[in-house]
Coordinates of C-alpha atoms in Angstrom, one line a residue:
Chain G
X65 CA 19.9 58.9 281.6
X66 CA 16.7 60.8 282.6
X67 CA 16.0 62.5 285.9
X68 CA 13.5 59.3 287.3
X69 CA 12.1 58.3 290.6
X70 CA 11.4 54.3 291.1
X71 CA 8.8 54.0 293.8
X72 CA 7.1 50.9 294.8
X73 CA 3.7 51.7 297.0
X74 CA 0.6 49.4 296.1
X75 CA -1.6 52.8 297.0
X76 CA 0.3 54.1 293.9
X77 CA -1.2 57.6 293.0
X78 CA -2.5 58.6 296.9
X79 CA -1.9 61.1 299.3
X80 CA 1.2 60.6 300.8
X81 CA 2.5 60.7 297.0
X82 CA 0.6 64.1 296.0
X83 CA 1.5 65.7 298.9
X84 CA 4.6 65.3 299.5
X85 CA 6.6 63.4 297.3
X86 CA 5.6 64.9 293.9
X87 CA 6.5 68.6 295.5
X88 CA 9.3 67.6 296.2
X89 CA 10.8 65.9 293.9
X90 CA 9.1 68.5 291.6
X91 CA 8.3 65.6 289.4
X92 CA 6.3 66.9 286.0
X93 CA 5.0 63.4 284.7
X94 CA 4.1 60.6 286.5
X95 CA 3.9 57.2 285.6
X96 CA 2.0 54.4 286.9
X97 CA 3.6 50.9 285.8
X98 CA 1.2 48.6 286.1
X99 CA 0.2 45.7 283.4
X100 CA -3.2 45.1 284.7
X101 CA -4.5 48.9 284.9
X102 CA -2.5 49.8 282.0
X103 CA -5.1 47.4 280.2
X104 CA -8.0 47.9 282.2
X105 CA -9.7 50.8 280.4
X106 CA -11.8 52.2 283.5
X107 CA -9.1 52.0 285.4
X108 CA -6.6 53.8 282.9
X109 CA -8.8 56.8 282.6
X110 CA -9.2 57.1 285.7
X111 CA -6.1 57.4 287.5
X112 CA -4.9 59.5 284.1
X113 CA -7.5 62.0 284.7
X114 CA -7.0 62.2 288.3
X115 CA -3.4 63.7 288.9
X116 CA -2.7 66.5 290.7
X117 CA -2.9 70.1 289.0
X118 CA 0.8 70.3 286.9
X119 CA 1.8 66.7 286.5
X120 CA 1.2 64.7 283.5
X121 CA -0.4 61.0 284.8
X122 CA 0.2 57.9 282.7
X123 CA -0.6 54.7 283.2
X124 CA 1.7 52.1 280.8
X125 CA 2.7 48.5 281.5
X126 CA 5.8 47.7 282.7
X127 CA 7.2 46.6 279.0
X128 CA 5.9 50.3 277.9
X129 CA 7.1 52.2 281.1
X130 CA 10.5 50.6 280.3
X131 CA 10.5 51.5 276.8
X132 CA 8.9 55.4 277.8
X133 CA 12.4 56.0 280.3
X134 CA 14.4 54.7 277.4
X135 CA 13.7 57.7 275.9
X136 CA 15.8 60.7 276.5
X137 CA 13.1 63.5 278.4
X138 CA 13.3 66.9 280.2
X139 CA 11.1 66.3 283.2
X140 CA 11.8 64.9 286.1
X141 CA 9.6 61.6 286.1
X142 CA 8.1 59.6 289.2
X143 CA 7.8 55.8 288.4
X144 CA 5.0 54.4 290.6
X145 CA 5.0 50.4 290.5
X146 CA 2.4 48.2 293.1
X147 CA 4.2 45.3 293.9
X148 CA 8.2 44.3 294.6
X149 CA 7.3 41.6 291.3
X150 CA 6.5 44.3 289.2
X151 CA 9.8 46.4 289.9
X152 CA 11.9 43.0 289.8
X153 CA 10.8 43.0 285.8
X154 CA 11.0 46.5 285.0
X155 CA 14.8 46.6 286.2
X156 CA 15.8 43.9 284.2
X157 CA 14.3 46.2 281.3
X158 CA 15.9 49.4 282.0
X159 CA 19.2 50.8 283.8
X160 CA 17.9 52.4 287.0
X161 CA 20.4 53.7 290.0
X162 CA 18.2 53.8 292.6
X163 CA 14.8 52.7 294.2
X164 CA 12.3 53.5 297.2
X165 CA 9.9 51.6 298.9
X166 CA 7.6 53.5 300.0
X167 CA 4.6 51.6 301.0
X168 CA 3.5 47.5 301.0
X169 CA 0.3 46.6 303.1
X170 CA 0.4 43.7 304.9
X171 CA -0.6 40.6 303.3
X172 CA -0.5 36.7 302.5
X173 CA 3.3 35.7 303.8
X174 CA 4.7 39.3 304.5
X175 CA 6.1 40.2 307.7
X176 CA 6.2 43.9 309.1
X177 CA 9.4 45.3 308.2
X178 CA 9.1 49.1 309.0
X179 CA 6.5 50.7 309.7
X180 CA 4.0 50.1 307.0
X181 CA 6.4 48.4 304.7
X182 CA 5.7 44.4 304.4
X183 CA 7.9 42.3 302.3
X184 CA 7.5 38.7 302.5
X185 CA 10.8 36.3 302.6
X186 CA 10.7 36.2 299.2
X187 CA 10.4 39.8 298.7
X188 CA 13.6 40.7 300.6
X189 CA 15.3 38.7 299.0
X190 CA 14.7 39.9 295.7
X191 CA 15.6 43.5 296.8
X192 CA 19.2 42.2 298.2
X193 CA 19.8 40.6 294.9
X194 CA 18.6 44.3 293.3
X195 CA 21.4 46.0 295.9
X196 CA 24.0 43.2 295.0
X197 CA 23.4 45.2 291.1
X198 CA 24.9 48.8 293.2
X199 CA 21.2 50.0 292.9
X200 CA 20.8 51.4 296.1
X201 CA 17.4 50.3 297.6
X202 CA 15.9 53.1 300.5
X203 CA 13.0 52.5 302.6
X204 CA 11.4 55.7 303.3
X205 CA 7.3 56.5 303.3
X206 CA 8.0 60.1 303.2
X207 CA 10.2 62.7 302.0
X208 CA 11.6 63.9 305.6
X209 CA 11.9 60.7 306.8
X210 CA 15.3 58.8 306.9
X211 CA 16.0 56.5 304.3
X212 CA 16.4 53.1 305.5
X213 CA 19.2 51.4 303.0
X214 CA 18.6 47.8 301.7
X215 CA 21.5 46.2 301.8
X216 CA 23.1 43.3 299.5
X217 CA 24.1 40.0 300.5
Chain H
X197 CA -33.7 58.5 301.3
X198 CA -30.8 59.7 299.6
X199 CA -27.7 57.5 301.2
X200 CA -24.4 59.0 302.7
X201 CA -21.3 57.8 302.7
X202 CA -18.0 59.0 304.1
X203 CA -14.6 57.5 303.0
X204 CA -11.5 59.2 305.2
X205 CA -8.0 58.7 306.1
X206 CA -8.4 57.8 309.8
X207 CA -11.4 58.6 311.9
X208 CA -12.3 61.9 310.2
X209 CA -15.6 60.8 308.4
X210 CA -16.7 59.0 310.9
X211 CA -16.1 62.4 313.7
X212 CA -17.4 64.5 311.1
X213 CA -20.7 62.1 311.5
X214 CA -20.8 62.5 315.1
X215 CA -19.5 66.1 315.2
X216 CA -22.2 67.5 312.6
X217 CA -24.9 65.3 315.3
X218 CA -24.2 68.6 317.9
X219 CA -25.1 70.7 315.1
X220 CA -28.5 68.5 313.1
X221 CA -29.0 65.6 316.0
X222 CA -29.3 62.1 314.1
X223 CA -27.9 61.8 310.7
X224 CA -30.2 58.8 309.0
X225 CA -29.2 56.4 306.2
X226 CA -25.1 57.6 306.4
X227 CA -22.5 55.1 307.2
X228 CA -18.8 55.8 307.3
X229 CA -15.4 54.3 306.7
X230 CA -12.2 55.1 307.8
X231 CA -8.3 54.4 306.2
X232 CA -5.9 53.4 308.8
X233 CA -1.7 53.6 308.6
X234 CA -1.0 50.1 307.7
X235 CA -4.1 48.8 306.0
X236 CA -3.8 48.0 302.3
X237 CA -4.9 49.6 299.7
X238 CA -7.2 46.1 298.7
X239 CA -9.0 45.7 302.4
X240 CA -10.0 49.6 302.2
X241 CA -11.7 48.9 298.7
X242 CA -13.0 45.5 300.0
X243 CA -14.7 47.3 302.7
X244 CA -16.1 50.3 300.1
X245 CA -17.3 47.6 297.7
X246 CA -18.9 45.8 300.8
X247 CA -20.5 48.8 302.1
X248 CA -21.7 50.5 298.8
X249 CA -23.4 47.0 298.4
X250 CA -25.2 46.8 301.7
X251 CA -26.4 50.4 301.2
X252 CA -30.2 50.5 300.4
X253 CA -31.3 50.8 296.4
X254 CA -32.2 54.5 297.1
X255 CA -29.2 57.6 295.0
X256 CA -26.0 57.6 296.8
X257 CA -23.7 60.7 297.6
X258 CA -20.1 59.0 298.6
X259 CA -17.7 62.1 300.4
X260 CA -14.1 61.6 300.6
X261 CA -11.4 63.8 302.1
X262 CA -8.8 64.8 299.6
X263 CA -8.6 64.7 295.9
X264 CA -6.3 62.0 295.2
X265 CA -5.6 60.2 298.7
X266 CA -6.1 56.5 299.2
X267 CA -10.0 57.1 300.1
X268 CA -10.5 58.8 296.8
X269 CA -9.0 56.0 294.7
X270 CA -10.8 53.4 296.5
X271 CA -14.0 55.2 295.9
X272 CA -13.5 55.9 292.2
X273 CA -12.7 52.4 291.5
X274 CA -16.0 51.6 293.4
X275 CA -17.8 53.7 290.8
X276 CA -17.1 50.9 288.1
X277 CA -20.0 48.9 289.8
X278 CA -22.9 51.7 290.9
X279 CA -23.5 54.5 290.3
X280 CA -23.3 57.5 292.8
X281 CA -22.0 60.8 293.2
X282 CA -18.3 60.8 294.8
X283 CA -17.5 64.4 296.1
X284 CA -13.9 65.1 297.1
X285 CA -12.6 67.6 299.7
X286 CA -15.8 67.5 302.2
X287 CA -15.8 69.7 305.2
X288 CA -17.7 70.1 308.3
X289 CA -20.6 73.1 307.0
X290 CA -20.7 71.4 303.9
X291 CA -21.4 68.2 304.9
X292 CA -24.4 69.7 307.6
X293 CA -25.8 71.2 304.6
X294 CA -26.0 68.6 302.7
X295 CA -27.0 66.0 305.4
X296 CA -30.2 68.2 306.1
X297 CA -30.9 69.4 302.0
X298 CA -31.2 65.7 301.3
X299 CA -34.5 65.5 301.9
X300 CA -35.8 68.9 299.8
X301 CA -33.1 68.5 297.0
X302 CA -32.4 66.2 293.8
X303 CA -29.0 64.2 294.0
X304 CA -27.9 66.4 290.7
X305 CA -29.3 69.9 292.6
X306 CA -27.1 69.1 295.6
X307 CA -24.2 68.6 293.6
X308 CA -25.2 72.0 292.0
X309 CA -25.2 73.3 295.9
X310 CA -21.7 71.8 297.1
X311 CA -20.0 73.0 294.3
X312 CA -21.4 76.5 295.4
X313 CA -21.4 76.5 298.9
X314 CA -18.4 74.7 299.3
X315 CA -16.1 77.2 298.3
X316 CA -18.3 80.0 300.2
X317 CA -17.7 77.4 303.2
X318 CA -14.2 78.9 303.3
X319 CA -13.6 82.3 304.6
X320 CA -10.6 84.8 305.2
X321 CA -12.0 86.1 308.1
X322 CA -9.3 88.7 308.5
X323 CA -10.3 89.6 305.3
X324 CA -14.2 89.5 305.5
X325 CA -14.0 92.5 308.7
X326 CA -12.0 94.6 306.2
X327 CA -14.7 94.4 303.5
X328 CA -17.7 94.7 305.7

C-alpha cells in the first residue's frame, strides 16, 4: 500500500496546504482528484503548473486518481479532493486507512462543525458510515492542531 | 489609468492600500479584496470575478500575497475571462513603486520593474553595513 494522504479541503492546492501540510508530511507528488478540473483544460494546467518548488502537481479525476494509488510508488503522495461526495466515490475505489478534513466553507444546508469545517446532515453521515469501514476520519485544518476523530455509528 | 487590484488573505491588501497612502497620499483607480477564515473558496472567486468586471476597460495589474494561497488560485482562475497581469508575493515598497510608475510605465515595463525591484525590495541589513 503506498505512503498517501486523503484530504478533503474545497480550497484544494492553497496556503494552509503549501505551507504547512506538504512540509510536513514531506509529500513529493500531489494529487488533485477532481472530475471537473481534471477535464477542464485551463483549469488543469493551471493548478499543475502552480505547485510549490519539489512537488510533482496532478490533477486526475477521481476514476484516474484511484487507479494512479493503485499503483505501487516511492513518494509519499497528498490526495486533495473538494467535496465529502467526491471522497465518498474514491473510497469505494481504492483501500485507504485513513482520512482528514481539513477545510469545507459554509454553504447550502451545512452547519458549522468546527471551526471552518461545514458538513451538512447528509455529509456527516456519510463520514460515520466511512468510520463504521475502521478508516479513521480526523478533523484537523492544520498540522499542529489536534485531530478531531469522526466517529462511527 | 492602469487598474490595481489587491487579492489577500485577511485585511492585508486592503492596509497595504491605506498604509502605502502615508507614504504617496491617494492611490486612484485600486480596489482591494480580502479572504477571511471561513469564507469559501467560491464567494472569494465570486467576489474577484465581480470586481475584475466592474473595473474600468483600461490594463489591469491584480497583486496577491503568496504563491499558491487561496487569493492566488482565485485570481488565476479569474484570468480565464480577462486579461491582466496577476503578480504574486507583493510587498509594501513594491507596491508604492508601482502605484506611483503607473502613470510613466507600460503594463509589460512594470512587470519588467517588479521582477527587478522586488527582489532588491528585500535586504539583509546586517549584511548590507558589512559590505558598505
Amino acid at each position: 500500500m503506498n505512503d498517501v494522504f486523503i484530504r478533503v479541503d474545497d480550497r484544494l492546492l492553497h496556503g494552509q496546504v503549501v505551507v504547512s501540510w506538504i512540509p510536513y508530511l514531506q509529500a513529493k507528488v500531489a494529487v488533485i482528484a477532481d472530475d471537473e478540473y481534471a477535464n477542464d483544460e485551463f483549469m488543469r494546467s493551471l493548478i499543475e503548473s502552480s505547485g510549490p518548488e519539489g512537488v510533482r502537481v496532478h490533477v486526475k479525476t477521481i476514476d484516474e486518481t484511484a487507479e494512479f494509488l493503485k499503483d505501487d510508488r516511492d513518494d509519499k503522495i497528498l490526495v486533495l479532493l473538494k467535496s465529502i461526495e467526491g471522497l465518498n466515490r474514491l473510497i469505494k475505489k481504492v483501500r485507504i486507512s485513513s482520512i482528514n478534513i481539513g477545510g469545507l466553507g459554509a454553504g447550502q444546508g451545512r452547519k458549522r462543525y468546527y471551526n471552518s469545517i461545514h458538513l451538512s446532515d447528509d455529509e456527516l453521515k456519510i463520514l460515520k458510515d466511512i468510520a463504521n469501514e475502521n478508516i479513521v476520519v480526523e478533523v484537523r485544518i492544520l498540522p499542529k492542531d489536534k485531530a478531531i476523530v469522526i466517529k462511527g455509528n | 489609468m492602469i487598474n490595481i487590484l489587491l487579492v489577500t488573505h485577511g485585511d492585508l491588501g486592503k492596509e497595504l492600500l491605506k498604509s502605502s497612502e502615508l507614504i504617496i497620499g491617494k492611490v486612484e483607480n485600486a480596489e482591494s479584496i480580502s479572504f477571511y477564515q471561513g469564507e469559501s473558496f467560491e464567494t472569494l472567486l465570486a467576489k474577484v470575478e465581480r470586481i475584475i468586471e466592474n473595473l474600468s476597460d483600461d490594463e489591469l495589474i491584480v497583486f496577491t500575497d503568496m504563491y499558491g494561497g487561496s487569493p492566488y488560485n482565485a485570481v488565476n482562475r479569474a484570468m480565464k475571462n480577462r486579461n491582466f497581469y496577476h503578480i504574486t508575493g507583493i510587498n509594501f515598497p513594491l507596491f508604492i513603486d508601482i502605484a506611483i510608475s503607473r502613470d510613466t510605465y507600460s503594463l509589460k515595463e512594470i512587470a519588467e520593474k517588479i521582477i527587478k525591484n522586488g527582489k532588491k525590495s528585500i535586504v539583509f541589513v546586517n549584511e548590507k553595513f558589512l559590505t558598505d
